[in-house]
């Protein structure tokens, strides 16, 4: 199954490009969908695949922190179904 592609902030590689996007933000964006991601999110009714780092998701989102740290079934699996979310807009959510 093909993984979703993620938009990357438009910027130069300097520490603080003229667009205002830091090198940290660019490096963070490079993590999205990287091959070493440890969690697959299956989003929407068609279960579109998004590869993410579970640690990043836990740090950035109280929802994912609870979901992935609570001992619930999802915290022990390598994939999580999110059928009620929109796969079309999910890449934007990941960038937020």
CSV table of C-alpha atoms in Angstrom, one decimal:
chain,number,residue,atom,x,y,z
A,1,UNK,CA,0.0,0.0,0.0
A,2,UNK,CA,1.4,3.4,-0.9
A,3,UNK,CA,2.0,5.9,1.8
A,4,UNK,CA,0.7,9.4,1.7
A,5,UNK,CA,3.1,12.2,0.7
A,6,UNK,CA,3.5,15.2,3.0
A,7,UNK,CA,3.8,18.8,1.9
A,8,UNK,CA,7.2,20.3,2.9
A,9,UNK,CA,7.5,23.9,4.0
A,10,UNK,CA,8.8,26.0,1.2
A,11,UNK,CA,12.1,27.4,2.3
A,12,UNK,CA,15.9,27.5,2.0
A,13,UNK,CA,18.2,25.4,4.2
A,14,UNK,CA,19.6,28.3,6.3
A,15,UNK,CA,18.9,28.6,10.0
A,16,UNK,CA,16.2,31.2,9.5
A,17,UNK,CA,15.3,31.6,5.8
A,18,UNK,CA,13.5,34.7,4.5
A,19,UNK,CA,10.2,32.8,4.5
A,20,UNK,CA,10.5,32.5,8.3
A,21,UNK,CA,10.7,28.7,8.4
A,22,UNK,CA,13.4,27.5,10.7
A,23,UNK,CA,15.8,24.7,9.8
A,24,UNK,CA,14.3,22.8,12.8
A,25,UNK,CA,10.9,23.0,11.1
A,26,UNK,CA,12.4,21.7,7.9
A,27,UNK,CA,14.1,18.9,9.7
A,28,UNK,CA,10.8,18.1,11.5
A,29,UNK,CA,9.0,18.0,8.2
A,30,UNK,CA,11.5,15.6,6.8
A,31,UNK,CA,10.5,13.1,9.6
A,32,UNK,CA,7.0,12.9,8.2
A,33,UNK,CA,6.7,9.7,6.2
A,34,UNK,CA,10.3,8.7,6.7
A,35,UNK,CA,11.2,5.1,6.3
A,36,UNK,CA,12.1,4.7,10.0
A,37,UNK,CA,8.7,5.8,11.2
A,38,UNK,CA,7.4,3.3,13.8
A,39,UNK,CA,3.7,3.8,13.5
A,40,UNK,CA,1.2,3.6,10.6
A,41,UNK,CA,-2.0,5.7,10.8
A,42,UNK,CA,-4.8,4.4,8.6
A,43,UNK,CA,-7.0,7.4,8.0
A,44,UNK,CA,-10.5,7.8,6.6
A,45,UNK,CA,-12.9,5.2,5.3
A,46,UNK,CA,-10.4,4.1,2.7
A,47,UNK,CA,-7.7,3.6,5.3
A,48,UNK,CA,-5.1,5.8,3.6
A,49,UNK,CA,-1.7,5.1,5.1
A,50,UNK,CA,0.4,7.8,6.9
A,51,UNK,CA,3.8,6.7,8.4
A,52,UNK,CA,4.6,8.7,11.5
A,53,UNK,CA,6.9,8.6,14.6
A,54,UNK,CA,4.9,7.7,17.6
A,55,UNK,CA,7.1,9.7,19.9
A,56,UNK,CA,6.6,12.9,17.8
A,57,UNK,CA,2.8,12.3,17.8
A,58,UNK,CA,2.8,11.9,21.6
A,59,UNK,CA,4.8,15.1,22.2
A,60,UNK,CA,2.7,17.2,19.7
A,61,UNK,CA,-0.8,15.9,20.5
A,62,UNK,CA,-2.6,15.3,23.8
A,63,UNK,CA,-4.9,12.9,21.9
A,64,UNK,CA,-2.1,10.8,20.6
A,65,UNK,CA,-0.3,11.0,23.9
A,66,UNK,CA,-3.3,9.4,25.6
A,67,UNK,CA,-4.0,7.0,22.8
A,68,UNK,CA,-0.4,5.7,22.6
A,69,UNK,CA,0.6,5.8,26.3
A,70,UNK,CA,-2.5,4.6,28.1
A,71,UNK,CA,-2.1,0.8,27.7
A,72,UNK,CA,-5.0,0.8,25.3
A,73,UNK,CA,-4.8,-1.7,22.4
A,74,UNK,CA,-3.5,1.1,20.1
A,75,UNK,CA,-0.4,1.6,22.3
A,76,UNK,CA,0.7,-1.9,21.6
A,77,UNK,CA,0.1,-2.0,17.9
A,78,UNK,CA,2.1,-0.7,14.9
A,79,UNK,CA,-1.0,0.7,13.2
A,80,UNK,CA,-3.9,2.7,14.4
A,81,UNK,CA,-7.3,3.1,12.5
A,82,UNK,CA,-8.7,6.6,12.4
A,83,UNK,CA,-11.7,6.1,10.1
A,84,UNK,CA,-13.6,9.2,11.1
A,85,UNK,CA,-10.8,11.6,10.0
A,86,UNK,CA,-10.4,13.0,6.5
A,87,UNK,CA,-7.4,11.6,4.7
A,88,UNK,CA,-7.5,14.7,2.4
A,89,UNK,CA,-6.7,17.1,5.2
A,90,UNK,CA,-4.7,14.8,7.5
A,91,UNK,CA,-1.3,16.0,6.1
A,92,UNK,CA,-2.2,19.5,7.2
A,93,UNK,CA,-3.1,18.2,10.7
A,94,UNK,CA,0.4,16.6,10.9
A,95,UNK,CA,2.1,19.9,10.1
A,96,UNK,CA,0.2,21.9,12.7
